[in-house]
PDB file of C-alpha atoms and ligand atoms in Angstrom:
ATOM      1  CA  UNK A   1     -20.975 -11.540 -13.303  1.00 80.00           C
ATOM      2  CA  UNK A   2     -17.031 -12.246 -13.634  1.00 94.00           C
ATOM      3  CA  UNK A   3     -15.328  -8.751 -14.618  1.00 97.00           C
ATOM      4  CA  UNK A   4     -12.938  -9.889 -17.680  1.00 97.00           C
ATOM      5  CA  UNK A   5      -9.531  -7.974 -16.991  1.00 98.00           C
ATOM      6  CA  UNK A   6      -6.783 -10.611 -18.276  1.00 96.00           C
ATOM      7  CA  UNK A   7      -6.967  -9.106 -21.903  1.00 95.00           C
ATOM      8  CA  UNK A   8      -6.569  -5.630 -20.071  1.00 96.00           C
ATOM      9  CA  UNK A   9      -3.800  -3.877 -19.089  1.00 97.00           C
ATOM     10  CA  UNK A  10      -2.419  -3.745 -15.229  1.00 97.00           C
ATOM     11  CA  UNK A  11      -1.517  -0.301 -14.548  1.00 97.00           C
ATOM     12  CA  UNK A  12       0.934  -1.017 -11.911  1.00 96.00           C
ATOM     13  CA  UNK A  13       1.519  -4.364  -9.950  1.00 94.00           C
ATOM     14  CA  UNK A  14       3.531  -4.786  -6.825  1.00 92.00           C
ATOM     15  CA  UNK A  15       5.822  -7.936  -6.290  1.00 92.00           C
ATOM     16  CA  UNK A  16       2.357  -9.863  -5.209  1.00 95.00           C
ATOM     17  CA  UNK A  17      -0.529  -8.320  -6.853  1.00 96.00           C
ATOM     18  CA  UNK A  18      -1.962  -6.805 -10.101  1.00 97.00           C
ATOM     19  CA  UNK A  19      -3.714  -3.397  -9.840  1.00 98.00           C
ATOM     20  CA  UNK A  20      -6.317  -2.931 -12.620  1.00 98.00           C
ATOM     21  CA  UNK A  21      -8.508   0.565 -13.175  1.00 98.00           C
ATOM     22  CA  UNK A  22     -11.503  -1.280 -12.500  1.00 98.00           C
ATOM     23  CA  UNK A  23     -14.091  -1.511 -15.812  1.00 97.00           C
ATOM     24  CA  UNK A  24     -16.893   0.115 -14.558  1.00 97.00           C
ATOM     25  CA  UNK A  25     -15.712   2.327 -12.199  1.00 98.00           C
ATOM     26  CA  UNK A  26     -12.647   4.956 -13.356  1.00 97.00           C
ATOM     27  CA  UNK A  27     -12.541   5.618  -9.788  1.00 98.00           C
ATOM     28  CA  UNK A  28     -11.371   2.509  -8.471  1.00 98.00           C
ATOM     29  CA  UNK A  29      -8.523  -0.177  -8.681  1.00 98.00           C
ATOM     30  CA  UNK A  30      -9.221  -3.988  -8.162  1.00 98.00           C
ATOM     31  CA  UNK A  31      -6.065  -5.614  -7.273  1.00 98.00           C
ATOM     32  CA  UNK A  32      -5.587  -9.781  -7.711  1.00 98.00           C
ATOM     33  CA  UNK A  33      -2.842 -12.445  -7.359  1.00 97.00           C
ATOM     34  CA  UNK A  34      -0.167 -12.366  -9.782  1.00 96.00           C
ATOM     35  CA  UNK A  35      -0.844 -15.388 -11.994  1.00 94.00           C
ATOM     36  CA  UNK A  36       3.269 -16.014 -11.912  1.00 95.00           C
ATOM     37  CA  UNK A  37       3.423 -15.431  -8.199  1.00 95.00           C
ATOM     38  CA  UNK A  38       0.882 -17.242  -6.741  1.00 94.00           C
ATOM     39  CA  UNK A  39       0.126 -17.925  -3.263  1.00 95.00           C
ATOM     40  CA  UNK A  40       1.417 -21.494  -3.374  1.00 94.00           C
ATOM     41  CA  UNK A  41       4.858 -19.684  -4.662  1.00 95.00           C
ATOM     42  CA  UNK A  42       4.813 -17.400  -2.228  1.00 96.00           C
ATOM     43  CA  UNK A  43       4.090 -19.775   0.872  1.00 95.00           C
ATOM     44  CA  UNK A  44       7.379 -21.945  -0.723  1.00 95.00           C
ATOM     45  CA  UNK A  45       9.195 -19.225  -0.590  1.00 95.00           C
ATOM     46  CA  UNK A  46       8.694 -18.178   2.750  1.00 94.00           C
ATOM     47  CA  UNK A  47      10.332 -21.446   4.181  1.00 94.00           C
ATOM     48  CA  UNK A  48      10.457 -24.044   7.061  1.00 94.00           C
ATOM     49  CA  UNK A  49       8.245 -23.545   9.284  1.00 92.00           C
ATOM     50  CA  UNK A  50       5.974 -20.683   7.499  1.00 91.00           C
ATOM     51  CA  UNK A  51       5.128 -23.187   5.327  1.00 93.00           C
ATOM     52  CA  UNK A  52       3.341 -25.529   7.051  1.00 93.00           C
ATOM     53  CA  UNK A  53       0.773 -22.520   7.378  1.00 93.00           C
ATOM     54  CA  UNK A  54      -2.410 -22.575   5.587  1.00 93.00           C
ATOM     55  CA  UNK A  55      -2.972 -20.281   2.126  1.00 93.00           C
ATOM     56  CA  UNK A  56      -5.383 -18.337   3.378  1.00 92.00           C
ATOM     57  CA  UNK A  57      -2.449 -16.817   6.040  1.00 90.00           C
ATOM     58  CA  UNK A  58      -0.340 -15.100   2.852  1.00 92.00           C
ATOM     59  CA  UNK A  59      -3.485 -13.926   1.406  1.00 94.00           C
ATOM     60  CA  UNK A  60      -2.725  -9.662   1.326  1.00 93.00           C
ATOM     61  CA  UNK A  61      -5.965  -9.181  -0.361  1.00 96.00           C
ATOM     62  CA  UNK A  62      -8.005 -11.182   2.508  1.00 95.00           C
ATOM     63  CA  UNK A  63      -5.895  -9.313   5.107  1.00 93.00           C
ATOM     64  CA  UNK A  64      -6.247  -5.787   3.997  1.00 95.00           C
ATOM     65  CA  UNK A  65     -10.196  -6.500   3.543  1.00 97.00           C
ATOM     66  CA  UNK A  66      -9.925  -7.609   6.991  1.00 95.00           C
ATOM     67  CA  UNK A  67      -8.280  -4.489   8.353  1.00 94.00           C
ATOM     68  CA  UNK A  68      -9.864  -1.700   6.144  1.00 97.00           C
ATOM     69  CA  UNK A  69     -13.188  -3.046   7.472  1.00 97.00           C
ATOM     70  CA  UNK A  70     -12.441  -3.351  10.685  1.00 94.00           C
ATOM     71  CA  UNK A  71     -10.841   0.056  11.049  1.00 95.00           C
ATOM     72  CA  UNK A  72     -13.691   1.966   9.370  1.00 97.00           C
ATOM     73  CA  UNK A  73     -15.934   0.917  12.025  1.00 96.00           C
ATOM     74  CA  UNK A  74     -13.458   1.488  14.951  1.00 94.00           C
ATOM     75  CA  UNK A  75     -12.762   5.334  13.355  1.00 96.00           C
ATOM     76  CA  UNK A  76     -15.455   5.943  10.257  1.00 97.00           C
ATOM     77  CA  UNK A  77     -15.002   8.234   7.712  1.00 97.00           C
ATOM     78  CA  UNK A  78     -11.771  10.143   8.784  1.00 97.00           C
ATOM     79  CA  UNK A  79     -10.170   6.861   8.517  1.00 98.00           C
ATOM     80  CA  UNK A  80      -9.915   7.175   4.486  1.00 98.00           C
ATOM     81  CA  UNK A  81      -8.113  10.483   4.235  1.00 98.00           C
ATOM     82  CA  UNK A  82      -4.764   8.314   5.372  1.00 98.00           C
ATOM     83  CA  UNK A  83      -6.210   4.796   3.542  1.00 98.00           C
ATOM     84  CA  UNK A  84      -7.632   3.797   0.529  1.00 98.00           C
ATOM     85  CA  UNK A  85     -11.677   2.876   0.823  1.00 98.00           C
ATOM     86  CA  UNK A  86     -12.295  -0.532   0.392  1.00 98.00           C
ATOM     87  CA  UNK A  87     -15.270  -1.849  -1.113  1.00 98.00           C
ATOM     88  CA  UNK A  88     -14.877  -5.576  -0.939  1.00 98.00           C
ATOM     89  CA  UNK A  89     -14.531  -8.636  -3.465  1.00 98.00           C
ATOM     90  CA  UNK A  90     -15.232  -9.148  -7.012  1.00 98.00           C
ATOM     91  CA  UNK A  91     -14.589 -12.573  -9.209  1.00 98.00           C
ATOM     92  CA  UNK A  92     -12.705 -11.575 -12.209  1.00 98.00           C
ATOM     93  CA  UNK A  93     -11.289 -14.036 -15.047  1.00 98.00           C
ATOM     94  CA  UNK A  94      -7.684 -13.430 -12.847  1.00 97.00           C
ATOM     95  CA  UNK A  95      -9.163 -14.639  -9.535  1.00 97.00           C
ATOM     96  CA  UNK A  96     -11.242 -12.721  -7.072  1.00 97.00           C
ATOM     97  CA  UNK A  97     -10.071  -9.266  -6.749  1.00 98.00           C
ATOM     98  CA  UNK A  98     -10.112  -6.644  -4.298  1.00 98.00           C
ATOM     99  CA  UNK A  99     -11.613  -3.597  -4.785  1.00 98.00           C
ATOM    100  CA  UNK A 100     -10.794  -0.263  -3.723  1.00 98.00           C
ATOM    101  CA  UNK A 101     -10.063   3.619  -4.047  1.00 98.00           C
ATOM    102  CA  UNK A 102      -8.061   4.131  -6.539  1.00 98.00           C
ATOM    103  CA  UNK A 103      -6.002   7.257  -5.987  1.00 98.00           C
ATOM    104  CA  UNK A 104      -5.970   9.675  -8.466  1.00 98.00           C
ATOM    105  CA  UNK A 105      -4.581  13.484  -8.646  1.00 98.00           C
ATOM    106  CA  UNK A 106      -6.877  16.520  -9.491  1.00 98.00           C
ATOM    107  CA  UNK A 107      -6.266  16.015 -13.192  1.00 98.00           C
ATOM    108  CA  UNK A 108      -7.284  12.808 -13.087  1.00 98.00           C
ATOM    109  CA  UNK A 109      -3.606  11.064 -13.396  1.00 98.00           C
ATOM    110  CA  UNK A 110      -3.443   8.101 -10.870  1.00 98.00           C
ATOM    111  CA  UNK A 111      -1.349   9.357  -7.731  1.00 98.00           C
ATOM    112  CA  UNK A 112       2.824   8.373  -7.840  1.00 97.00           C
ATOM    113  CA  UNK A 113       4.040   6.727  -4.921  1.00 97.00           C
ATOM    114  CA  UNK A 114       6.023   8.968  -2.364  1.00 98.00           C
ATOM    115  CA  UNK A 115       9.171   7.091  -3.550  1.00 97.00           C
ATOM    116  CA  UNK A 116       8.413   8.239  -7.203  1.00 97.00           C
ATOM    117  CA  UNK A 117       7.812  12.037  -5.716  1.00 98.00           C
ATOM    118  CA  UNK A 118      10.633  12.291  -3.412  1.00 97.00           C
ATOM    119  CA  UNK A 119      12.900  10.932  -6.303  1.00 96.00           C
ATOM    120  CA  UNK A 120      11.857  13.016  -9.127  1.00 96.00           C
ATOM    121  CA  UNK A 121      11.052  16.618  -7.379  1.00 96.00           C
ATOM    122  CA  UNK A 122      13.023  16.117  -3.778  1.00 96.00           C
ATOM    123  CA  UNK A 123      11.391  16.602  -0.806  1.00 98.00           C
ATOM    124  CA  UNK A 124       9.475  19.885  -1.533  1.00 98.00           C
ATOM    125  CA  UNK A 125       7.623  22.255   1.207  1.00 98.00           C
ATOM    126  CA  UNK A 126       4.191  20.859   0.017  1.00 98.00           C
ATOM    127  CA  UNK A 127       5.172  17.059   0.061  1.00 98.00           C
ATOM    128  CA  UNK A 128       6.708  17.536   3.487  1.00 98.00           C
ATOM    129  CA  UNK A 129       3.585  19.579   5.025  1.00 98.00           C
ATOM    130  CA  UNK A 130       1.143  16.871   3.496  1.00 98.00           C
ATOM    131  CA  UNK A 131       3.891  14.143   5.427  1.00 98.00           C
ATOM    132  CA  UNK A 132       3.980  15.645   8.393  1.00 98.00           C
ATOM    133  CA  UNK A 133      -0.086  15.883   8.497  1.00 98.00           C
ATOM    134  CA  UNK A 134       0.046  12.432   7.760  1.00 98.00           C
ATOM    135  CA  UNK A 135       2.030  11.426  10.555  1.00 98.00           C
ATOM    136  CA  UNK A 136      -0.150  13.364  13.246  1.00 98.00           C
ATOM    137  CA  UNK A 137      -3.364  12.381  11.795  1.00 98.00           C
ATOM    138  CA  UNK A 138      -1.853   8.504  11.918  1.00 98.00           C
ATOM    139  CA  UNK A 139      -0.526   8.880  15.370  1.00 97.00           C
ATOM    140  CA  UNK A 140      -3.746  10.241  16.688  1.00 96.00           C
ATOM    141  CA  UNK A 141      -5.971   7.431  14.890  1.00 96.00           C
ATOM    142  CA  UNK A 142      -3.124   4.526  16.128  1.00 95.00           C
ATOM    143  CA  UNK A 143      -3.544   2.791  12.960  1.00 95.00           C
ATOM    144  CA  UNK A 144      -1.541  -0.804  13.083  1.00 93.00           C
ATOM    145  CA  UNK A 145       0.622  -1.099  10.246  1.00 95.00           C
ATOM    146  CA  UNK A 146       4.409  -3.296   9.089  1.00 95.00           C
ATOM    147  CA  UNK A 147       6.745  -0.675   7.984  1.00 96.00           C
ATOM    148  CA  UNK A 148       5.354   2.026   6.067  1.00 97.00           C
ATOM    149  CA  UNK A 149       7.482   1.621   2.449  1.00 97.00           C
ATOM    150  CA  UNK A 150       8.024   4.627   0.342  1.00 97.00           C
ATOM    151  CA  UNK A 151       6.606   2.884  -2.395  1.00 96.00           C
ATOM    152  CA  UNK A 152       3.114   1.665  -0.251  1.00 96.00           C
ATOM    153  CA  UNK A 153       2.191   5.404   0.178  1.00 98.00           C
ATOM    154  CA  UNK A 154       0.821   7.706  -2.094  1.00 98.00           C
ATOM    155  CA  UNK A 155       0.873  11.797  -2.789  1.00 98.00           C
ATOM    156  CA  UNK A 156      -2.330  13.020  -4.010  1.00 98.00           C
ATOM    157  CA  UNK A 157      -1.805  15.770  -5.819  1.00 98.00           C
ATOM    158  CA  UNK A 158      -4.217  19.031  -5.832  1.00 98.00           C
ATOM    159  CA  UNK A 159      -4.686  21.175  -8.989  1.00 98.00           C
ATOM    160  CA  UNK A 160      -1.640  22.819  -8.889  1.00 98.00           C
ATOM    161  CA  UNK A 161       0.402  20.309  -8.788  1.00 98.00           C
ATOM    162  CA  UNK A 162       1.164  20.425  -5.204  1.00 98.00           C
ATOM    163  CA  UNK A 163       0.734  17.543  -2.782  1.00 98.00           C
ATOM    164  CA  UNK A 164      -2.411  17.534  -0.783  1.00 98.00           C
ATOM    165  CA  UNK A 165      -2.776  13.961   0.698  1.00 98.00           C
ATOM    166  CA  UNK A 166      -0.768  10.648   1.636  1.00 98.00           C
ATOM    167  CA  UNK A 167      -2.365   7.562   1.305  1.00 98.00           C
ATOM    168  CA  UNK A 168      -1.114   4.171   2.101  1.00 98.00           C
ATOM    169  CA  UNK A 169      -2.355   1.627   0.140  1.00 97.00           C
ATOM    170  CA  UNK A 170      -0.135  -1.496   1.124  1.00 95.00           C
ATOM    171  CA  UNK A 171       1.177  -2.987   4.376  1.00 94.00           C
ATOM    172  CA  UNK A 172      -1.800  -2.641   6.760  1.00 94.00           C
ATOM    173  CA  UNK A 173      -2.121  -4.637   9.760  1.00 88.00           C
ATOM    174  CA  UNK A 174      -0.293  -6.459  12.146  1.00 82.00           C
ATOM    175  CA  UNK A 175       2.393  -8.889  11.500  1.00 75.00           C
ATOM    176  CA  UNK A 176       2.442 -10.113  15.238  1.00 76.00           C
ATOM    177  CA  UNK A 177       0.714 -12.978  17.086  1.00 71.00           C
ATOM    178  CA  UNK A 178      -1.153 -10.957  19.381  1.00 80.00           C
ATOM    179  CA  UNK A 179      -4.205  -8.236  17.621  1.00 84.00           C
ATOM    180  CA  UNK A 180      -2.738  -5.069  17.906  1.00 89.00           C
ATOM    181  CA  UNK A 181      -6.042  -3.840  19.679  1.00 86.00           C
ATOM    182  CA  UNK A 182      -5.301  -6.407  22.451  1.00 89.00           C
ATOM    183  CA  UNK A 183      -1.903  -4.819  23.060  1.00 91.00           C
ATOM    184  CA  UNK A 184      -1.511  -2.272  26.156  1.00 93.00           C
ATOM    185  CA  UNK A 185      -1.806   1.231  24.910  1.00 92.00           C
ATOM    186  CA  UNK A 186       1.499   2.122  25.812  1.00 95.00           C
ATOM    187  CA  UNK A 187       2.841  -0.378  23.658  1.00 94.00           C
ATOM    188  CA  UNK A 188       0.532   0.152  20.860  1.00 94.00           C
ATOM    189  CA  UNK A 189       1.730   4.009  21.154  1.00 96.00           C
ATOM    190  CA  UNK A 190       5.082   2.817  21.168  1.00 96.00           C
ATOM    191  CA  UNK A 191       4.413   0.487  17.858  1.00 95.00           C
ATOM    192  CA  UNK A 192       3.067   3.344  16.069  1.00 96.00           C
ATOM    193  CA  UNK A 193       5.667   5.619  16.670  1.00 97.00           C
ATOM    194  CA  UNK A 194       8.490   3.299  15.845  1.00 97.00           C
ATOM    195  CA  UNK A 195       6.751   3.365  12.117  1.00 97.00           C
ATOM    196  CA  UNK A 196       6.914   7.114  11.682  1.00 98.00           C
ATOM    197  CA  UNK A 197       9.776   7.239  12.784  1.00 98.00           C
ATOM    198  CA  UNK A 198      11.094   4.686  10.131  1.00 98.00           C
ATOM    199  CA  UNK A 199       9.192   6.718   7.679  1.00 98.00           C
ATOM    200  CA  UNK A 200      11.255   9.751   7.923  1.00 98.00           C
ATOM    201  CA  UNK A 201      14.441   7.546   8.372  1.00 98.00           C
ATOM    202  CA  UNK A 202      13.281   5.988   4.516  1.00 98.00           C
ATOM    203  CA  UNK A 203      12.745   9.454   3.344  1.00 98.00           C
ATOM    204  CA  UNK A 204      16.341  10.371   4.508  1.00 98.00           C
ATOM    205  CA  UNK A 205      17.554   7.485   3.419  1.00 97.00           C
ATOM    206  CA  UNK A 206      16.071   8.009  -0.525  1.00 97.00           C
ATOM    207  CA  UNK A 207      17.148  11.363  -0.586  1.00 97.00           C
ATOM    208  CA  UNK A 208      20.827  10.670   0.423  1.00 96.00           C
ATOM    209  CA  UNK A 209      20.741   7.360  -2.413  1.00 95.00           C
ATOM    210  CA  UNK A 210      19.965  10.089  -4.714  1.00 95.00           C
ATOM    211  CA  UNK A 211      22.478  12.781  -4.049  1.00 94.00           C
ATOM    212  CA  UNK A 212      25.199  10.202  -3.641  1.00 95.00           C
ATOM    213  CA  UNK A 213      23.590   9.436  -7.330  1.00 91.00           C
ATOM    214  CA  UNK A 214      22.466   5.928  -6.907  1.00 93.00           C
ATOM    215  CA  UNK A 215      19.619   4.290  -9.045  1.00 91.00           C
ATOM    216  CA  UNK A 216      16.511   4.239  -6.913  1.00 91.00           C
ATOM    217  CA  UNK A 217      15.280   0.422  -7.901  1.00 87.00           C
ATOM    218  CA  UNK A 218      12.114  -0.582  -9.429  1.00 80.00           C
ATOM    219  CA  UNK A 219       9.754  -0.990  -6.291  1.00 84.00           C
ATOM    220  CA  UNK A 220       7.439   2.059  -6.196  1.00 88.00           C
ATOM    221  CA  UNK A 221       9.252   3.600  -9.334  1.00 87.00           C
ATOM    222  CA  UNK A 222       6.379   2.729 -12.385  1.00 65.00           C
ATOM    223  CA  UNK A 223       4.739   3.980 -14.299  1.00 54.00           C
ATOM    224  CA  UNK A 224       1.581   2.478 -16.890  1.00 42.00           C
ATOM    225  CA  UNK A 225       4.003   1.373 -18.955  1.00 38.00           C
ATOM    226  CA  UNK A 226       6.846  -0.307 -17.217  1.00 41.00           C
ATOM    227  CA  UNK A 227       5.075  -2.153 -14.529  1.00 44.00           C
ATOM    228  CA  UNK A 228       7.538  -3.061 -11.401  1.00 45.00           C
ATOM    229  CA  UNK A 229       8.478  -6.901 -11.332  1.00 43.00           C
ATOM    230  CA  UNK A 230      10.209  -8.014  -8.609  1.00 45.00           C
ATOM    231  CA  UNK A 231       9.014 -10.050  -5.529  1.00 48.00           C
ATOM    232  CA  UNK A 232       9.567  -8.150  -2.590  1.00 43.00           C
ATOM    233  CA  UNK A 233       7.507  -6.743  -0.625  1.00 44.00           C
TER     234      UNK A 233
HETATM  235  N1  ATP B 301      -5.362   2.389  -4.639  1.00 69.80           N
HETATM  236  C1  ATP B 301      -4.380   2.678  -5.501  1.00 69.80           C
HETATM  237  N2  ATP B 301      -4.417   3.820  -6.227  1.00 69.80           N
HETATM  238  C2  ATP B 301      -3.408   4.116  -7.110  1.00 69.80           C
HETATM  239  N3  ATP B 301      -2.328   3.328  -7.308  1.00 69.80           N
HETATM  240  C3  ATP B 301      -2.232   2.184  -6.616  1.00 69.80           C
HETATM  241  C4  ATP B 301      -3.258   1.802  -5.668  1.00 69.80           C
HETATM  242  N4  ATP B 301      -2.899   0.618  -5.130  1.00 69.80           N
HETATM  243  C5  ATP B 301      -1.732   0.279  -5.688  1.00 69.80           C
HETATM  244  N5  ATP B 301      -1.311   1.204  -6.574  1.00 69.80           N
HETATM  245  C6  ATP B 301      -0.049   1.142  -7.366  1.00 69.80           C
HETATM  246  O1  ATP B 301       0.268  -0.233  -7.567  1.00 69.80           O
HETATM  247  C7  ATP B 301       1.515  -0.586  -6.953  1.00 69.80           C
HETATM  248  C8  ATP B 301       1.420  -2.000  -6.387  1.00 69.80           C
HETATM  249  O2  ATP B 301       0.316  -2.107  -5.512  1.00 69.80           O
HETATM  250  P1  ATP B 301       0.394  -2.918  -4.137  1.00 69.80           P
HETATM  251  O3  ATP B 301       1.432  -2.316  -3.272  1.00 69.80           O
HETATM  252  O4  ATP B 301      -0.960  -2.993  -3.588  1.00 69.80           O
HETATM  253  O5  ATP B 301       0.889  -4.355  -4.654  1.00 69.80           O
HETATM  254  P2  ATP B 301       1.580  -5.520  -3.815  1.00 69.80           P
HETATM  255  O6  ATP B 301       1.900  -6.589  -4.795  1.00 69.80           O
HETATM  256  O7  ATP B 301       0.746  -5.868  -2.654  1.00 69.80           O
HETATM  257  O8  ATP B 301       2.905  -4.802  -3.316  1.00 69.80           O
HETATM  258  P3  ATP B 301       4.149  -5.423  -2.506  1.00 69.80           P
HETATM  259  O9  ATP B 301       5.221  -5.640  -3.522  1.00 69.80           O
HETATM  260  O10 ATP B 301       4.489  -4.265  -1.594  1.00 69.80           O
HETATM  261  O11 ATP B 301       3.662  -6.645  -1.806  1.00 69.80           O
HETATM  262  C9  ATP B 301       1.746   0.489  -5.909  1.00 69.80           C
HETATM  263  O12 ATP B 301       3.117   0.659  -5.623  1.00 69.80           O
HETATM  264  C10 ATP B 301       1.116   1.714  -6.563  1.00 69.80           C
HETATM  265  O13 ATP B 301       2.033   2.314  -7.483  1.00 69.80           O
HETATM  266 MG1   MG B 302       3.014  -2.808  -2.289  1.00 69.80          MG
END
């Protein structure tokens, strides 16, 4: 049966998808096209000669189905402390959706992106600790990704508040020709690191934008009730 979510209410949305709590399940999020963004818009706006590419290639949900499957059997379980689970495709009255994790804190709040974090409390002991864990446990796994965006990761927080876990929920995969898994391991080493290391150059980056007392931008800034609406990824 089609889950009905147009008459609810998206509790975030990204500049390509919606993110719904999903009915039946308060633990996960089923994410679908944006109705005024649609694939069709997005191909067009990609250009000559993108656009002579088939749909199916700007598809994020297909592609991060893709990926999350194909790296829980390469690395099982210990894949899903650094992504969300995935559990595959539902029809809704929006479009077929995605389903998956949906990241909440210990008191049952859904998780703020690192962006949100770093911008409201600074770059605290805890957030750094549960970073820096993050970027050994994703070096060790060698998990393809495009950049990792402050506002594609999450902090799960613990019941005191503090920061326990980052999860990245957008931007997995390989933007390249060649499968990552193809590459030499070397350069697959060398494409991993370049990503951390553009993580903490972001996280520098937001900090300084704040102290110099800039306005952060909507991306990775919502909340529940002022969903972001921009188009970039
Ligand atoms: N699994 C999740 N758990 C909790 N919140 C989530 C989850 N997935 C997404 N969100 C929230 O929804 C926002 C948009 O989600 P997502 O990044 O998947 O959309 P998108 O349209 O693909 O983004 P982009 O603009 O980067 O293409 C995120 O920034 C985050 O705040
Ligand atoms: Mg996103």
């Amino acid at each position: 049966m089609s889950l009905t979510l147009a008459d609810e209410q998206a509790f975030a949305q990204g500049g390509n998808r919606l993110c719904f709590v999903h009915p039946e399940h308060a633990d996960r999020c089923i994410k679908v096209r944006r109705p005024d963004f649609t694939l069709e818009d997005l191909r067009r706006k990609k250009g000559f000669p993108k656009s002579l590419l088939p749909l199916h290639y700007f598809d994020d949900n297909r592609e991060e189905h893709e990926v999350i499957t194909g790296l829980a059997q390469q690395h099982g379980e210990p894949v899903f402390e650094l992504i969300s689970r995935c559990y595959g495709f539902e029809d809704s009255d929006l479009g077929p959706g995605l389903v998956l994790e949906l990241v909440r804190d210990a008191d049952g709040q859904i998780s703020q992106t690192l962006k949100a974090q770093i911008w409201g409390e600074g770059y605290t002991p805890d957030c750094q600790a549960a970073v820096e864990h993050f970027c050994q446990q994703w070096r060790s796994l060698q998990i393809p990704s495009r950049d990792l965006l402050l506002h594609n990761l999450l902090v799960q927080k613990d019941s005191e508040g503090k920061v326990r876990r980052i999860v990245v929920i957008d931007g997995l995969g390989s933007p390249n020709l060649i499968p990552f898994n193809r590459l030499p391991a070397p350069l697959r080493a060398a494409k991993v690191e370049r990503k951390l290391a553009n993580l903490q150059q972001r996280i520098e980056q937001t900090l300084a934008k704040k102290a110099r007392g800039e306005q952060p931008g909507y991306h990775g800034m919502a909340t529940a009730h002022h969903p972001q609406d921009n188009h970039k990824g």
